[in-house]
Coordinates of C-alpha atoms and ligand atoms in Angstrom, one line a residue:
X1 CA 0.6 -57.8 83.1
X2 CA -1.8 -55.6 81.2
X3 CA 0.0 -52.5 80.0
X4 CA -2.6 -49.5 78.3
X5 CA -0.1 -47.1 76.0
X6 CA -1.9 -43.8 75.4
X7 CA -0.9 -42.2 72.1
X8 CA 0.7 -43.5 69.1
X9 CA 3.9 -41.3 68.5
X10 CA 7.6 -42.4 68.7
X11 CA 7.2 -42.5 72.4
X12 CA 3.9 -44.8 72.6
X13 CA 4.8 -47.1 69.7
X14 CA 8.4 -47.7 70.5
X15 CA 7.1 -48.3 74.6
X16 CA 4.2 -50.5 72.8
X17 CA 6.7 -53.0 70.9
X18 CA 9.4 -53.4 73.3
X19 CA 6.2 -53.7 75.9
X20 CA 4.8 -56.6 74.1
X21 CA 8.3 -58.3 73.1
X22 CA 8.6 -58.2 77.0
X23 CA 5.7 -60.7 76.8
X24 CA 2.8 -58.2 78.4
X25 CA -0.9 -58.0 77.8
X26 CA -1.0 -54.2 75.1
X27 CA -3.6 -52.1 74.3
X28 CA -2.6 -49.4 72.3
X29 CA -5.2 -46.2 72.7
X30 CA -5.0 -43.6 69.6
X31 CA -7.6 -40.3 69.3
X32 CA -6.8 -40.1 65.4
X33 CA -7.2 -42.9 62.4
X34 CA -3.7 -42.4 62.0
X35 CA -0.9 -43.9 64.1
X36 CA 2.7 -42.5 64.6
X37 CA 1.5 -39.3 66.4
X38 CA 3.1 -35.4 65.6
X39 CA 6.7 -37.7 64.3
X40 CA 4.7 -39.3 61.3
X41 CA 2.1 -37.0 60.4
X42 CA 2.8 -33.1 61.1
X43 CA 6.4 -33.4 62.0
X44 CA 9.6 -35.2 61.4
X45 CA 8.4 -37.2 58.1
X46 CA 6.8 -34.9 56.6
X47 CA 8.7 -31.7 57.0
X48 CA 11.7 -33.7 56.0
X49 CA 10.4 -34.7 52.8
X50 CA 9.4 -31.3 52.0
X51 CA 12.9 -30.5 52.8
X52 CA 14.0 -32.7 50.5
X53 CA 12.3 -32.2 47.5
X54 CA 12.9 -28.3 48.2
X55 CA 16.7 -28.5 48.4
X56 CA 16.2 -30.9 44.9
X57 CA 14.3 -27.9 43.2
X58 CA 16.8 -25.2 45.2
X59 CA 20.0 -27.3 43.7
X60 CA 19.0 -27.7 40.3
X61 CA 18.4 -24.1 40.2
X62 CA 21.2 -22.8 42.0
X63 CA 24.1 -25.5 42.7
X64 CA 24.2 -27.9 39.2
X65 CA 26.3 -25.1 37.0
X66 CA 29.0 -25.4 39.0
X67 CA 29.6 -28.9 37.9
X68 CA 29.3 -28.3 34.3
X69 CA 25.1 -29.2 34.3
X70 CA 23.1 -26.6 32.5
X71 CA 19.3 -26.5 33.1
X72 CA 17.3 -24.4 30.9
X73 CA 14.4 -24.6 32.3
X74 CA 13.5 -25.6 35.6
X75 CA 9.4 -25.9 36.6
X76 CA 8.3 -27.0 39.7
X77 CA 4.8 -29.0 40.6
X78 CA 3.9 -27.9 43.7
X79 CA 1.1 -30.1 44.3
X80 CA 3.0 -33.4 43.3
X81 CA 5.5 -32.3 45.8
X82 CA 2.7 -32.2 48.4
X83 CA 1.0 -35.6 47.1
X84 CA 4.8 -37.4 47.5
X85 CA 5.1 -35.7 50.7
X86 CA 1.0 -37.3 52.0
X87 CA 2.4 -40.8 50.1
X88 CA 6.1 -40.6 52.5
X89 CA 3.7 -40.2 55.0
X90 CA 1.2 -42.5 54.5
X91 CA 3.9 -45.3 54.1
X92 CA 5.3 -44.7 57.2
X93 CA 2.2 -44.9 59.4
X94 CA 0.7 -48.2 57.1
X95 CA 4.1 -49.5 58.2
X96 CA 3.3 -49.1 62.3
X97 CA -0.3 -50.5 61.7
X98 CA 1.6 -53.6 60.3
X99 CA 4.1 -53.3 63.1
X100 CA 1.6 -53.4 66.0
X101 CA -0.4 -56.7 64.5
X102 CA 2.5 -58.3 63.9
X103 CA 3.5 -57.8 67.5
X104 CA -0.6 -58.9 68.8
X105 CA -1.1 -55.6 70.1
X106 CA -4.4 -54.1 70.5
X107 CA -4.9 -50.6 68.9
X108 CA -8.0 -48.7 69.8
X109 CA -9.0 -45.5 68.4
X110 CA -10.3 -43.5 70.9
X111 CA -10.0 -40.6 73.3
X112 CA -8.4 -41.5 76.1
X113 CA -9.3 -40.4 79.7
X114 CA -8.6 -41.6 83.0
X115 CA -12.0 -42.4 84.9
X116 CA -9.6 -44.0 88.1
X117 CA -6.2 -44.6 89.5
X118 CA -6.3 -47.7 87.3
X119 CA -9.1 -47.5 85.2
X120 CA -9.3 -45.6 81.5
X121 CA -12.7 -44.6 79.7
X122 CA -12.0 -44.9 76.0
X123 CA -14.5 -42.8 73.9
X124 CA -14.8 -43.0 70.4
X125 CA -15.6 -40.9 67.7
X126 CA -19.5 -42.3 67.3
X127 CA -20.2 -41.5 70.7
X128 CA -19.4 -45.2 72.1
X129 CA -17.2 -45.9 75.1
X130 CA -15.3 -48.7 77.0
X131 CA -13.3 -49.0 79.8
X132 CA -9.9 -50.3 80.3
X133 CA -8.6 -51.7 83.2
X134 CA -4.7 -51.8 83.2
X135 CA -2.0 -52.5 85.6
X136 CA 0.3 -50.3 84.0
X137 CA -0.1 -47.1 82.4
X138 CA 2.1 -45.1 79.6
X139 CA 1.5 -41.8 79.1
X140 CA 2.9 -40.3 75.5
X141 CA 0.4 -37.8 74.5
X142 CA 3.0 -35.7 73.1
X143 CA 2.5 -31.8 72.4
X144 CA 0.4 -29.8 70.4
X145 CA 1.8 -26.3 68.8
X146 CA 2.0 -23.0 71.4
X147 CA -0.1 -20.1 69.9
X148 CA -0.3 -17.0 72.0
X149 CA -4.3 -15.2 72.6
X150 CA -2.9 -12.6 71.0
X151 CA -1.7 -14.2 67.8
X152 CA -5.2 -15.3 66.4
X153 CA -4.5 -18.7 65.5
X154 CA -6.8 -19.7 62.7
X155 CA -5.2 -22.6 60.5
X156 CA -6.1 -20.1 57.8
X157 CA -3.3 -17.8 56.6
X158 CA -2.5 -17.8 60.5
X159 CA -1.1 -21.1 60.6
X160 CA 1.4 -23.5 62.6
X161 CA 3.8 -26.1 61.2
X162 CA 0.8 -28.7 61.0
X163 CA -0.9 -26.3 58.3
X164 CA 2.5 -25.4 56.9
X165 CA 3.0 -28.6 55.8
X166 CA 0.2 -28.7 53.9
X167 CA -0.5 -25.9 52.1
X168 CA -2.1 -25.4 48.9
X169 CA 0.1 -22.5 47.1
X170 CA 3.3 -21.5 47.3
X171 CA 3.0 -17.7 49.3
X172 CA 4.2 -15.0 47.7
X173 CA 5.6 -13.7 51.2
X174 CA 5.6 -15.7 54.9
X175 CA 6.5 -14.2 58.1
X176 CA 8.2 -16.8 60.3
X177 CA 7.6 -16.1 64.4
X178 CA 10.7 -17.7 65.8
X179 CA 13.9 -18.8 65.1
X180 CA 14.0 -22.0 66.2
X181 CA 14.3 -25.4 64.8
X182 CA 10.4 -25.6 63.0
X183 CA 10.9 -22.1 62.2
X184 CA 14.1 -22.7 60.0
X185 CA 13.6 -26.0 58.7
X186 CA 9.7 -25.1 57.3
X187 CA 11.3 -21.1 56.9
X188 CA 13.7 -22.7 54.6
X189 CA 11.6 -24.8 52.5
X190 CA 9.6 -22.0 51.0
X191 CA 12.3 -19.7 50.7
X192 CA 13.9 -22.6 48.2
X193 CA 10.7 -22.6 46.6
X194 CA 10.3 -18.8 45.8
X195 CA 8.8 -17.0 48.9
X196 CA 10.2 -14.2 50.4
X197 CA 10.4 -14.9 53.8
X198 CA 11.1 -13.2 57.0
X199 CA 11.9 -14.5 60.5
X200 CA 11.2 -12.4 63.7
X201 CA 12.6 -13.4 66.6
X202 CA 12.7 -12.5 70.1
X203 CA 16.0 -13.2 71.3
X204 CA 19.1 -11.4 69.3
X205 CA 20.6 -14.9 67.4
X206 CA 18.8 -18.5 66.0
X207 CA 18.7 -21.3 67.7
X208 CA 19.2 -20.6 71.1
X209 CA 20.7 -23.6 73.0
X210 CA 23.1 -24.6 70.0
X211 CA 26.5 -23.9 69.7
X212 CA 27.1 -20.2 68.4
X213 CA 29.9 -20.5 66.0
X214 CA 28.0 -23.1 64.4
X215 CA 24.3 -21.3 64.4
X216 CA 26.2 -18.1 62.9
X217 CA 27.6 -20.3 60.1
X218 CA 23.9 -21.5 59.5
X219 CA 22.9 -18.0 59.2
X220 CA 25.1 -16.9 56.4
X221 CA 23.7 -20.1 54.2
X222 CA 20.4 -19.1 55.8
X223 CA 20.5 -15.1 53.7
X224 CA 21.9 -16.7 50.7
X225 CA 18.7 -17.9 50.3
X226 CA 17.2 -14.8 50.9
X227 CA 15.6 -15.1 54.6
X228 CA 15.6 -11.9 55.8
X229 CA 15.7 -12.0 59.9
X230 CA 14.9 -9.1 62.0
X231 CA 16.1 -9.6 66.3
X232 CA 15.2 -8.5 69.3
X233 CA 11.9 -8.0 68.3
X234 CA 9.0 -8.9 70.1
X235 CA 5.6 -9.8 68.5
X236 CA 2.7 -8.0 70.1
X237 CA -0.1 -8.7 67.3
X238 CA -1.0 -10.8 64.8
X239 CA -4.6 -10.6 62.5
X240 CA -5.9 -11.5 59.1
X241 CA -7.4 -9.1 56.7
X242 CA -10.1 -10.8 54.6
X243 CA -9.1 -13.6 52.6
X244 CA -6.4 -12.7 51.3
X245 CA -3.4 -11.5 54.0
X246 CA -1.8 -10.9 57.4
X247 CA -1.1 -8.0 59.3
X248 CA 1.6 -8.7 62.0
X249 CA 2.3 -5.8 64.7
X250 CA 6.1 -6.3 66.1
X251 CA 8.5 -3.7 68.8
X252 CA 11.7 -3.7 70.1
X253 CA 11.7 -5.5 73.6
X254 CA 12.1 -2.0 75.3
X255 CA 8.8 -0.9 74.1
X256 CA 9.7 1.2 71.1
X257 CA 7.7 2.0 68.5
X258 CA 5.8 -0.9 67.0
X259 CA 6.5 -2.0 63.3
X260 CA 3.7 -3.4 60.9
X261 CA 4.1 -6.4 58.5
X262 CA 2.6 -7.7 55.8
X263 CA 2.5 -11.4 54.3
X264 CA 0.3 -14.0 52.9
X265 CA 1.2 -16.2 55.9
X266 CA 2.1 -16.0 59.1
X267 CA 4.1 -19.3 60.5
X268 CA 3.7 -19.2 64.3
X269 CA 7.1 -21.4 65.1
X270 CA 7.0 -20.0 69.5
X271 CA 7.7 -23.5 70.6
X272 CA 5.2 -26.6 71.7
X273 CA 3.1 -27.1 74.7
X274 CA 2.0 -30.9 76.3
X275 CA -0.7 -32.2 75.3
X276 CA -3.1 -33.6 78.2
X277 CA -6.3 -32.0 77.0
X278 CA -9.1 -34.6 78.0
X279 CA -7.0 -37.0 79.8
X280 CA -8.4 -36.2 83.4
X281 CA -5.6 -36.4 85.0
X282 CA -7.0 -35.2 88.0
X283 CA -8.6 -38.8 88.1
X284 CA -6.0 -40.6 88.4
X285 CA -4.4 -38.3 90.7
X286 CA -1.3 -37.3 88.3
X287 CA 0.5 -34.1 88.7
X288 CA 1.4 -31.5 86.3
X289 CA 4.3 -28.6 86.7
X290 CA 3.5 -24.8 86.3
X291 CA 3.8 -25.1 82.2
X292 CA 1.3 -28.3 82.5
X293 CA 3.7 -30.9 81.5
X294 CA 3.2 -34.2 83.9
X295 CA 5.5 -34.7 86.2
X296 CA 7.7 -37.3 87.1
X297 CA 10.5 -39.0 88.7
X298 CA 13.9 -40.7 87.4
X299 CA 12.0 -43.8 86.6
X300 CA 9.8 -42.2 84.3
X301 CA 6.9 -42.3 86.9
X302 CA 5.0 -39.9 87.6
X303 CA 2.7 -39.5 91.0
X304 CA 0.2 -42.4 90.2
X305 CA 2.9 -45.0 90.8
X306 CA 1.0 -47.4 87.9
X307 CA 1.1 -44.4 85.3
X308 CA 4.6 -43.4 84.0
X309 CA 4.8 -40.9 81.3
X310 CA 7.7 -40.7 78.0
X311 CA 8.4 -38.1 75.4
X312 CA 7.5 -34.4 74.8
X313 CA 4.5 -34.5 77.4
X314 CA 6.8 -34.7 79.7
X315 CA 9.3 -31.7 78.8
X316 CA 13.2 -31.8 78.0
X317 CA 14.6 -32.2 74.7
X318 CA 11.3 -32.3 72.6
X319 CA 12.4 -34.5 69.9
X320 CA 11.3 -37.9 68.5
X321 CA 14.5 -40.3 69.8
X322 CA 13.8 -39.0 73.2
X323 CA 10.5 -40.0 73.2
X324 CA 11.9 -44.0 71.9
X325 CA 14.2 -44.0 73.9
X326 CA 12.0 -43.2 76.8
X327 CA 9.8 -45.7 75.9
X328 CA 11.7 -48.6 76.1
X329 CA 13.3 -47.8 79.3
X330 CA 10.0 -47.5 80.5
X331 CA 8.8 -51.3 79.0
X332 CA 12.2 -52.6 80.6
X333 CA 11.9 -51.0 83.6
X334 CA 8.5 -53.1 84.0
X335 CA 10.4 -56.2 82.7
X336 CA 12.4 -56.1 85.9
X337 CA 15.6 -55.1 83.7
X338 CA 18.1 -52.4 85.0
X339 CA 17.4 -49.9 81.5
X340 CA 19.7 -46.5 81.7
X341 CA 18.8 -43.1 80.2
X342 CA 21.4 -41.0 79.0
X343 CA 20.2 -37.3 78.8
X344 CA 23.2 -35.5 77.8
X345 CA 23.8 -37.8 75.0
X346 CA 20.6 -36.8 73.0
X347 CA 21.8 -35.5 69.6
X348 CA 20.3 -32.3 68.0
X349 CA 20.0 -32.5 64.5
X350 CA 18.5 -28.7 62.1
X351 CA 17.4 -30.5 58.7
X352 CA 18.5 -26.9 57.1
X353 CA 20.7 -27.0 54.4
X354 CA 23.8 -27.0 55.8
X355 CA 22.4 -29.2 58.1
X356 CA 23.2 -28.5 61.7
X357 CA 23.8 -31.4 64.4
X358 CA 24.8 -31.3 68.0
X359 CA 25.5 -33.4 71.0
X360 CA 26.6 -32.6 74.6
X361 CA 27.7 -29.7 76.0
X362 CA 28.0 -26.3 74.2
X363 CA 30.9 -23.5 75.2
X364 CA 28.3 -21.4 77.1
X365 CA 26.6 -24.2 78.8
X366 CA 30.3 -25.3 80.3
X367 CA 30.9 -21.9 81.2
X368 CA 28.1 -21.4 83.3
X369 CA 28.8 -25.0 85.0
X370 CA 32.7 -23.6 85.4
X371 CA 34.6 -26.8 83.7
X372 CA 37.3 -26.1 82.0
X373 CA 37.6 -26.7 78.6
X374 CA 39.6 -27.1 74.9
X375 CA 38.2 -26.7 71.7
X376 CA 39.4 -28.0 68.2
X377 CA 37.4 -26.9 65.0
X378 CA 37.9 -27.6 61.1
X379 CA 36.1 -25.6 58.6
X380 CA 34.6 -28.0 55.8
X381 CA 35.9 -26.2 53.0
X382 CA 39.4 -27.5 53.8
X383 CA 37.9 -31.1 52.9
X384 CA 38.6 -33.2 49.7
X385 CA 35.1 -34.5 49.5
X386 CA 33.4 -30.7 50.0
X387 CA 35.5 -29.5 47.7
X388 CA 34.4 -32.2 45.7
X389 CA 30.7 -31.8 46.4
X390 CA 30.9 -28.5 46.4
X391 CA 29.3 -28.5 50.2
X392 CA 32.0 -25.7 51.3
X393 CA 30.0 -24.6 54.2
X394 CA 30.4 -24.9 57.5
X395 CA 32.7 -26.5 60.7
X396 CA 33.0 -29.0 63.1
X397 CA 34.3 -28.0 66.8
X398 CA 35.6 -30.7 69.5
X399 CA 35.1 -29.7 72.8
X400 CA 37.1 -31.7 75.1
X401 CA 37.9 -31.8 79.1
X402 CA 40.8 -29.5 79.9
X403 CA 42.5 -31.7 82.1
X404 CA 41.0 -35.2 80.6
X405 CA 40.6 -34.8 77.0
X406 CA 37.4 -36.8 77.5
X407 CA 34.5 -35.1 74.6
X408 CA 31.8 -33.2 76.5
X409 CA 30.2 -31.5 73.5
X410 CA 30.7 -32.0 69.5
X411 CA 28.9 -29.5 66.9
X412 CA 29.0 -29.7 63.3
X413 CA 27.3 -27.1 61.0
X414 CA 27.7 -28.6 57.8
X415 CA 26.8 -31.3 54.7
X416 CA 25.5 -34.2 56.6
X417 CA 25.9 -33.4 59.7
X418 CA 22.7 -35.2 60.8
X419 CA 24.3 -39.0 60.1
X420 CA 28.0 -37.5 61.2
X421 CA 26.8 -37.1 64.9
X422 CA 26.9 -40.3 65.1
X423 CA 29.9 -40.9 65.3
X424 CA 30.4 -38.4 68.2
X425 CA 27.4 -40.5 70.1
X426 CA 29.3 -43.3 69.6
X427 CA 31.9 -42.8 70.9
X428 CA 31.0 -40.1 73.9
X429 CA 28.8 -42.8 75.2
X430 CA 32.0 -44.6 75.8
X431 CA 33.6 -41.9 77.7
X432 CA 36.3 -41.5 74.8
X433 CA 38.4 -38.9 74.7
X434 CA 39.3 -36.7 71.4
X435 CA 42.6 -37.8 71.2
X436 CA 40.4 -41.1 70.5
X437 CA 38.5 -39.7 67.9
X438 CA 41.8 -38.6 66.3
X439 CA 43.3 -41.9 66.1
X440 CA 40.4 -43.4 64.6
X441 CA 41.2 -44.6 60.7
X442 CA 38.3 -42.5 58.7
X443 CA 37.9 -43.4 55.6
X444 CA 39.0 -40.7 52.6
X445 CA 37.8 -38.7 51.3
X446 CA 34.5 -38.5 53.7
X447 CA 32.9 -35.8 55.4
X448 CA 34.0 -37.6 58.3
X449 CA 37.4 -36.4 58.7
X450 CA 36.2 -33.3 59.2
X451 CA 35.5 -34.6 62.6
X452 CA 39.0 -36.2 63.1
X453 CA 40.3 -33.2 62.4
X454 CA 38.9 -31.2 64.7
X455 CA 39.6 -34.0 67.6
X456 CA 43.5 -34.1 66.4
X457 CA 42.5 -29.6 66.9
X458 CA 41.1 -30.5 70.0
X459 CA 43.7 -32.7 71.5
X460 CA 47.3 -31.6 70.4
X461 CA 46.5 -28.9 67.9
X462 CA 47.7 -30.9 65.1
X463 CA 45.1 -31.0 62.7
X464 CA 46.7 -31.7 59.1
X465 CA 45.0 -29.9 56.9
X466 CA 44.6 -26.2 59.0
Ligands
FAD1 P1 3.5 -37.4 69.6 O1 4.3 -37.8 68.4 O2 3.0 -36.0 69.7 O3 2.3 -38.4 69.7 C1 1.3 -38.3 70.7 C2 0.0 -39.1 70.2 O4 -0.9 -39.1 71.3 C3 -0.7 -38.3 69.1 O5 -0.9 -39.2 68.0 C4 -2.0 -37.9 69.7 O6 -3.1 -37.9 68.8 C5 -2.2 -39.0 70.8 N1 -3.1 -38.5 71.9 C6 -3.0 -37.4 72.6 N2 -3.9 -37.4 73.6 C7 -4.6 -38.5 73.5 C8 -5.7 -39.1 74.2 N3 -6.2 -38.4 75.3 N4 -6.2 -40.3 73.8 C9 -5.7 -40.9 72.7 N5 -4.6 -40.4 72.0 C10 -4.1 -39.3 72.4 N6 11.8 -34.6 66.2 C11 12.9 -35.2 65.8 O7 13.5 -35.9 66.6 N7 13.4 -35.0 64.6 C12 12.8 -34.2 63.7 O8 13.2 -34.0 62.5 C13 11.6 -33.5 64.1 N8 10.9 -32.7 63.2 C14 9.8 -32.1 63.6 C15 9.1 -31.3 62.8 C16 7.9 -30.7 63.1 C17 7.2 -29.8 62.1 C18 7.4 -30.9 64.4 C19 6.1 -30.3 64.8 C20 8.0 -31.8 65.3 C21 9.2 -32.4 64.9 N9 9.9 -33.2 65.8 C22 11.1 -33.8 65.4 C23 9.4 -33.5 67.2 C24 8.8 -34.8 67.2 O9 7.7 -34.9 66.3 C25 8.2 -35.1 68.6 O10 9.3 -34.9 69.6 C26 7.7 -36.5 68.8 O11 6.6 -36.7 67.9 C27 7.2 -36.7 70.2 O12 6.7 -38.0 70.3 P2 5.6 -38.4 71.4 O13 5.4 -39.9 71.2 O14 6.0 -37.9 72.7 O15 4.3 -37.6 71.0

């Protein structure tokens, strides 16, 4: 069977592989030189190498004393930072070129479009084309950053995370629209580097669909680095003056009087949009919904029944392991094989330091459905290793079935939180119950008990150390 995989991201590659290890017939179409798509490029890697090497520079200037280690003079290379950042970068997507010869499949750069119900015309960036016949289509085009008219949008000193994450100075002041996940993580690296940043936001807390207690923990760490956040306010207008600044025009959502900002940059963080510019859809008869993501149904397919479509251009949790894991349901779904999704067991992970991670269901989201529920939490800084560490910051909260015990939702807000979820995958794909994750043996002193703690909260309230 011949399979044609539009766009190299997560989505695409992942579908590509597990496609050809299935024994089809891939061509892989790209638009840029580069593969791995948003993930590799402007997104996950390099945003959490910047992260990195910030929180480095933050630690050593803020966090060593503490431990008896006296710096007297701390000086930071900007550009070097940027240049290991392109190198992280450029490692990763030199390791999916390798990855798709080794697995004989055919990557074409070129703009994809469909000219038929089974029929692609791949245009390239000297003006050549070709057509591809396939059998099978995937669609994983991914997203593109959402700019509003009225924001002027110029990659200049009105810039999105893509331009963020590669900027030449280190701003004196940035205005962050949007308190969301790009907003914090990028909003935190300069703020570790020096700038004085502000975040607007719309809605009256951060990060909307996490859990609260957690995302108000966040927020203290998040003004002890000196990000200043202003809610509730509504960003009408956004310009630059000359060369050198921004002028950003902001009111309460009521209508008040409007506010006027100032900053070097502007960071529009409102959220991503799909990406189907150029593809003709029309062409091959595919179907969009009202915000233009492409529609389909619990197969992954959308209304061409030879074209399915994986990851962010098709809406839900925008994030790169939904995109995989999309993909190679979609390749084993072709196979003949019985794959499953499992939505609700997508973790969340907030590369801010404390990191914030997530799975399931939050408080409010139970509420709304009316299940009952129990809760356990345990605050870090009742831990042996964050004492240790010093990483005193932050909970974990159990939420467990009322009547069952079974875990429906596990937040952490706290040092590592991103490789603890883990564990609460793990075991919530098993249907386990939090007197389960109590009776685990974790191993001491971890970070880890923090989350047995908050089971043996959850299920008996017997935590040890509370
Ligand atoms: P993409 O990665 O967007 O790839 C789509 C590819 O399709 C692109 O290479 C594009 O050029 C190509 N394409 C589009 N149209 C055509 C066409 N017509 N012809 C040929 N090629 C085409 N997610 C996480 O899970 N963890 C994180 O830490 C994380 N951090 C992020 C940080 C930032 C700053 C950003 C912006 C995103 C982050 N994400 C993160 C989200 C993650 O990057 C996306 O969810 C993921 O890349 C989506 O994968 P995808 O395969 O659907 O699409």
């Amino acid at each position: 069977m011949k399979i044609g995989v539009i766009g190299s991201g997560p989505g695409g590659y992942f579908a590509a592989i597990r496609c050809a290890q299935l024994g089809f017939d891939v061509s892989l179409i790209e638009r840029y030189p580069s593969l791995g798509g948003t993930c590799l490029n402007v997104g996950c890697i390099p945003s959490k190498a910047l992260l990195d090497s910030s929180e480095h520079f933050h630690q050593l200037q803020t966090g060593f004393d503490i431990h008896g280690i006296l710096v007297d003079e701390v000086r930071l290379d900007f550009n070097k930072m940027m240049q290991r950042k392109q190198e992280v970068v450029t490692q990763n997507t030199k390791g999916i070129q390798y990855l798709m010869k080794k697995n004989k499949i055919k990557v074409i750069h070129a703009l994809a479009s469909f000219a038929g119900s089974r029929e692609l015309l791949l245009t390239k960036d000297d003006g050549s084309s070709e057509k591809l016949l396939f059998d099978k289509c995937i669609l994983a085009t991914g997203s593109k950053p959402h700019c509003p008219d009225s924001f002027n949008y110029n990659k200049q000193r009105i810039i999105s995370s893509t331009e963020a994450l590669c900027l030449k100075e280190i701003p004196k002041r940035m205005i962050v629209v949007g308190a969301g996940v790009i907003g914090l993580e990028l909003g935190s690296v300069y703020a570790r580097l020096g700038t004085k940043v502000k975040v607007i936001e719309y809605l009256d807390h951060i990060l909307p669909n996490m859990d609260r207690d957690c995302s108000n923990e966040l927020m203290k760490s998040l003004k002890r680095l000196n990000i200043d956040f202003q809610f509730g306010r509504s960003v009408a207008k956004i310009q630059q003056i000359g060369n050198s600044h921004v002028e950003l025009f902001h009111g309460a959502k009521e209508g008040s009087e409007s506010l006027k900002e100032e900053a070097e940059y502007v960071l529009v963080a409102t959220g991503r949009k799909p990406y189907t510019e150029g593809l003709s859809l029309n062409k091959a008869e595919i179907q969009t919904d009202e915000k233009g993501f492409i529609k389909t149904n619990q197969n992954l397919q959308t209304s061409n029944p030879n074209v399915y479509a994986i990851g962010d251009v098709i809406g839900g949790a925008m994030l790169a392991h939904k995109a995989e894991e999309e993909g190679v349901y979609v390749a084993e779904l072709l196979a003949g094989q019985k794959p499953e999704l499992h939505a609700h067991l997508i973790p969340q992970v907030v590369y801010t330091w404390p990191e914030l991670a997530s799975v399931g269901y939050t408080e409010a989201q139970l509420n709304e459905r009316g299940i009952q529920y129990k809760t356990g939490k345990f605050p870090f800084k009742a831990l042996g290793r964050a004492r240790a560490s010093n990483d005193l910051d932050g909970l974990v909260k159990v939420i467990s079935n009322e009547q069952t015990d079974e875990i429906l939702g596990v937040h952490i807000c706290g040092a590592r939180a991103a490789d603890l979820i883990m564990e609460a995958v793990a075991l919530m794909n098993f249907k386990a119950s939090a007197e389960d994750m109590a009776m685990l043996c974790h191993a001491h002193p971890t970070f880890s008990e923090a989350l047995k703690e908050a089971a043996m909260d959850a299920s008996a309230k017997r935590a040890i150390h509370t």
